[in-house]
CSV table of C-alpha atoms in Angstrom, one decimal:
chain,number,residue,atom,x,y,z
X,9,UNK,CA,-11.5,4.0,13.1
X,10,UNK,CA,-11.9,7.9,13.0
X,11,UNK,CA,-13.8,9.0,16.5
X,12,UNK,CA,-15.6,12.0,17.3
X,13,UNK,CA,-13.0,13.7,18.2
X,14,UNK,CA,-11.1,13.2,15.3
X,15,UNK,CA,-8.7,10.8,16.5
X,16,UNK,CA,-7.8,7.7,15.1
X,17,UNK,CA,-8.5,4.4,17.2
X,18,UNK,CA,-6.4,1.3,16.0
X,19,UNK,CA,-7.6,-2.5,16.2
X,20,UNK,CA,-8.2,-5.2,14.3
X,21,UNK,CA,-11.8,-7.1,13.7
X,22,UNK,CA,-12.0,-11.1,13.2
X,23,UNK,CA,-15.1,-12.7,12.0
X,24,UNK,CA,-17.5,-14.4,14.4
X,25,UNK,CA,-20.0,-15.7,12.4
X,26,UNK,CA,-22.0,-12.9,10.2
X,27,UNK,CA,-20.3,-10.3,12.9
X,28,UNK,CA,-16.9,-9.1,13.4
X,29,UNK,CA,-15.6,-8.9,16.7
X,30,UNK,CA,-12.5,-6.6,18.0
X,31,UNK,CA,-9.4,-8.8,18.4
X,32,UNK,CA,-7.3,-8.5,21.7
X,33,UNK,CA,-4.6,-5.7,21.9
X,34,UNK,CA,-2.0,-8.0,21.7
X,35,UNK,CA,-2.8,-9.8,18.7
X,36,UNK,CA,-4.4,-13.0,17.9
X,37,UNK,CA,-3.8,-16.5,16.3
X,38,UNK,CA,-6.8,-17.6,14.4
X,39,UNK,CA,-7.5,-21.0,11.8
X,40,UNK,CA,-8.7,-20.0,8.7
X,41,UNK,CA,-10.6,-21.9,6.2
X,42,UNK,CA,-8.5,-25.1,5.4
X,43,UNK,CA,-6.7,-25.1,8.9
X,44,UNK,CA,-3.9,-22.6,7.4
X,45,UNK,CA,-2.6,-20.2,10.7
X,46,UNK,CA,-2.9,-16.4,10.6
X,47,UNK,CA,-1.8,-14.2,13.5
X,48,UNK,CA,-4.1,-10.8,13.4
X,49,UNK,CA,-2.3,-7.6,13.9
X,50,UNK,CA,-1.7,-6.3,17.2
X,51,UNK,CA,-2.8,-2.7,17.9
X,52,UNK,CA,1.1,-1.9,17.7
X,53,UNK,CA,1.1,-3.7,14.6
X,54,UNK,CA,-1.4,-1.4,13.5
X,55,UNK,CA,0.3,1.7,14.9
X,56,UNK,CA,3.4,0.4,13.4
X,57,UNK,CA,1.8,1.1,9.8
X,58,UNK,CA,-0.8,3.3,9.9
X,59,UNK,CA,0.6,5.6,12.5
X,60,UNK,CA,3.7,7.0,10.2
X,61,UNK,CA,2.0,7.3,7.1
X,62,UNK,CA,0.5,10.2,5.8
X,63,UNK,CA,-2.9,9.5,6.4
X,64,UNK,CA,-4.0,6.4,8.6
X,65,UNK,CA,-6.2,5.1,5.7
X,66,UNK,CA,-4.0,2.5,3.8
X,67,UNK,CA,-6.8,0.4,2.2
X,68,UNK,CA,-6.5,3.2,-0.6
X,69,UNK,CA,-5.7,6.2,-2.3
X,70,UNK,CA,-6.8,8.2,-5.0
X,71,UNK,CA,-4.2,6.5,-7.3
X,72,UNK,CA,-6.0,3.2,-6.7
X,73,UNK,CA,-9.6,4.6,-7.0
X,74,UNK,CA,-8.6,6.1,-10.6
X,75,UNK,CA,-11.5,6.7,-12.4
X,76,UNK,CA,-14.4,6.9,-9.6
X,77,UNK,CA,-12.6,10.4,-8.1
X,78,UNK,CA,-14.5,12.9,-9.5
X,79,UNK,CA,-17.4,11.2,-8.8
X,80,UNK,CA,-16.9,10.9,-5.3
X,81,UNK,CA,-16.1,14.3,-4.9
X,82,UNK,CA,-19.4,15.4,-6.6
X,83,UNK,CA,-20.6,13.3,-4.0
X,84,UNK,CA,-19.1,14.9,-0.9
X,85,UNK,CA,-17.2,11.3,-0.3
X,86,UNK,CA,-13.5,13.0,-0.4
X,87,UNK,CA,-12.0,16.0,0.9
X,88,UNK,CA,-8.8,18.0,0.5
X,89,UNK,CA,-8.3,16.8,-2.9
X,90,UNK,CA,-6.7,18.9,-5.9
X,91,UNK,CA,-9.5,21.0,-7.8
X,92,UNK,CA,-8.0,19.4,-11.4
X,93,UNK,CA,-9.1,15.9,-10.2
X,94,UNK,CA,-13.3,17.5,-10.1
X,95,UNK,CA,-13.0,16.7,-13.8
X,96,UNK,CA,-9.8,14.6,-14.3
X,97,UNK,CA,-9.7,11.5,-12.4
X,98,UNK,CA,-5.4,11.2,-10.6
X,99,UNK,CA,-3.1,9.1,-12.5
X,100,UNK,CA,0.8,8.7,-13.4
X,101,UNK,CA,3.0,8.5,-16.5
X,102,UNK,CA,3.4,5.0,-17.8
X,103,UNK,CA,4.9,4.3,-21.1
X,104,UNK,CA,2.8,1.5,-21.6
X,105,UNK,CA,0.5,-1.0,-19.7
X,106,UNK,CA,3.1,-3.2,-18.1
X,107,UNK,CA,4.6,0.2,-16.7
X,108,UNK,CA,1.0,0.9,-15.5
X,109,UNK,CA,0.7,-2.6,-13.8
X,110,UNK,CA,4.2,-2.4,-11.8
X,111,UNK,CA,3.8,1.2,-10.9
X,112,UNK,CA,0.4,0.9,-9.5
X,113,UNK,CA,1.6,-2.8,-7.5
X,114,UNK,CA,4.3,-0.4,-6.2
X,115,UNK,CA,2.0,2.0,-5.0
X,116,UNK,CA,0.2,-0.2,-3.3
X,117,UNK,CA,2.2,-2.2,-1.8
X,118,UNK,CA,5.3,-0.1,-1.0
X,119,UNK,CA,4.2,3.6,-1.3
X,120,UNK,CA,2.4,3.8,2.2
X,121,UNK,CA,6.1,4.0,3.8
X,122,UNK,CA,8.2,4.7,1.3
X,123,UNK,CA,7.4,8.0,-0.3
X,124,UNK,CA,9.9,10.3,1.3
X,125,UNK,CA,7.9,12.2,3.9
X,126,UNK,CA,9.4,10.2,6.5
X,127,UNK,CA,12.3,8.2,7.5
X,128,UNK,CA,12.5,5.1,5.4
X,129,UNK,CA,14.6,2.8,8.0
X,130,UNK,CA,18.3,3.7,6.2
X,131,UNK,CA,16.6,1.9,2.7
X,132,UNK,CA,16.3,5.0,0.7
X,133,UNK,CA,13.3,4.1,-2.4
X,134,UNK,CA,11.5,7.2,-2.6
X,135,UNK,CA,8.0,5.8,-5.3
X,136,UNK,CA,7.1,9.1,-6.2
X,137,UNK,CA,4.3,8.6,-8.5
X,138,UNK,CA,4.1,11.0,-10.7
X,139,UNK,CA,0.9,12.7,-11.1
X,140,UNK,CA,1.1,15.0,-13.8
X,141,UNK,CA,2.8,14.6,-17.4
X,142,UNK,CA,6.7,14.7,-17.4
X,143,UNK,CA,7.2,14.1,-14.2
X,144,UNK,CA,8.9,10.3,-13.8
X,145,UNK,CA,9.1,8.6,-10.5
X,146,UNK,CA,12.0,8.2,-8.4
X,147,UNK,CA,15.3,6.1,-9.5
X,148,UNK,CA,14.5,2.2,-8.2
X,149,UNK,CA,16.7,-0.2,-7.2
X,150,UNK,CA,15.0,-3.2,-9.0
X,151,UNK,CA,17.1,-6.0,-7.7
X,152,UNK,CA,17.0,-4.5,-4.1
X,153,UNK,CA,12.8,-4.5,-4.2
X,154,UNK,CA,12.8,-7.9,-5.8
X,155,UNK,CA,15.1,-9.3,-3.2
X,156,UNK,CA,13.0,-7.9,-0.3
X,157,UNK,CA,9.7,-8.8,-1.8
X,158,UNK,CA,10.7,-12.0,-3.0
X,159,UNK,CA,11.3,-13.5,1.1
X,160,UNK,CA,9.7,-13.6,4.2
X,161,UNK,CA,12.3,-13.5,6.4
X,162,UNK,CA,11.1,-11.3,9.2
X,163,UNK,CA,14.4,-9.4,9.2
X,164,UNK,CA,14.5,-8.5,5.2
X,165,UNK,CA,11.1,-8.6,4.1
X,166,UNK,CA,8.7,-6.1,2.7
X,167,UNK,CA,6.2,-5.2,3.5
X,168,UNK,CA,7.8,-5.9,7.0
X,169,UNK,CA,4.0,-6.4,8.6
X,170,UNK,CA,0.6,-8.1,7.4
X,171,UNK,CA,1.9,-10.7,4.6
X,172,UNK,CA,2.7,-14.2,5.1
X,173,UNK,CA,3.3,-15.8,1.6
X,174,UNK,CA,5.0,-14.1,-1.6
X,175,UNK,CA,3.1,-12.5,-4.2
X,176,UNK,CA,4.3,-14.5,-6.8
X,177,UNK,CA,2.7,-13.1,-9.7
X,178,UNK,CA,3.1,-9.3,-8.2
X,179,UNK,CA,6.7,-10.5,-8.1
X,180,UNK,CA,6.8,-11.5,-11.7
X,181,UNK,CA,5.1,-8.5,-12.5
X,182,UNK,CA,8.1,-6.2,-11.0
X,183,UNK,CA,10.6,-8.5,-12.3
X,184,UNK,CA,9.2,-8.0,-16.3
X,185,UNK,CA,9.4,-4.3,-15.1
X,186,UNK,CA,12.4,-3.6,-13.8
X,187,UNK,CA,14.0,-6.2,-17.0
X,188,UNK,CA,12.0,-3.7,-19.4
X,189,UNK,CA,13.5,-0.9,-18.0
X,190,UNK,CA,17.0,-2.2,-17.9
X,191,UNK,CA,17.1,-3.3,-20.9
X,192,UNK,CA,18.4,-1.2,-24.3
């Protein structure tokens, strides 16, 4: 949460009823629906993610609000954005719409830490997204992000926080992408 004085506040919410309530500091263990166990970030969890990335707003970016950018910036809803997205709504170069799919599940999922700015933990996989025509993303090691997606060992997976299960059909998605782009 952005305070007054323009610093950010970490913490996690649980639902209590029709309200949300602020989980402990440390963390906690709540049932969901069906009896299945989820532990809610800790505010180091949270400072752990949002703190090194370069804004603290990970829920999305102007890549995953496509289309509704100009329109929000008409609106006054978004700041410090380039002046070409007023009438041209952010995207990347994909060669077709499977490209389009896996690029923008990359994004998501792995371009809040690794997009170069900062230290990526020794696992160099810069996702530059490229923004404007001609400019492709960074070289990928396929099998290394299919192998760390594809477990949830603590030690090796990715994302390292906030995911319990694997994506399955995100991981399928990467796996058609990375065969396409392999192949001849």
């Amino acid at each position: 949460m952005l305070g007054a004085d323009g610093r950010w506040a970490y913490a996690s919410y649980v639902w209590a009823g029709d309200d949300a309530v602020r989980a402990p500091a440390r963390g906690q263990m709540v049932t969901l629906p069906g009896g299945k166990a989820y532990a809610v970030p800790s505010t180091a969890d949270c400072i752990a993610c949002h703190g090194g990335a370069r804004s603290p707003v990970l829920g999305f970016a102007a890549l995953q609000l496509g289309p509704a950018v100009p329109a929000l910036l008409r609106e006054g809803l978004l700041k410090g954005a380039p002046a070409a997205w007023a009438t041209r709504a952010p995207d990347f170069v994909a060669a077709s719409p499977a490209e389009h799919a896996a690029r923008g599940y990359l994004h998501g999922n792995c371009g809040h830490c690794h997009h170069g700015d900062v230290g990526d933990g020794g696992v160099p996989v810069p996702l530059r997204l490229a923004l404007e025509v001609g400019q492709p993303p960074a070289p990928v090691d396929g099998a290394k992000v299919l192998r760390r997606a594809g477990t949830r060992n603590p030690y090796q997976q990715m994302p390292p926080l906030g995911t319990r299960e694997i994506d399955a059909e995100g991981l399928a998605l990467l796996a058609h992408h990375f065969n396409l782009e392999n192949s001849p």
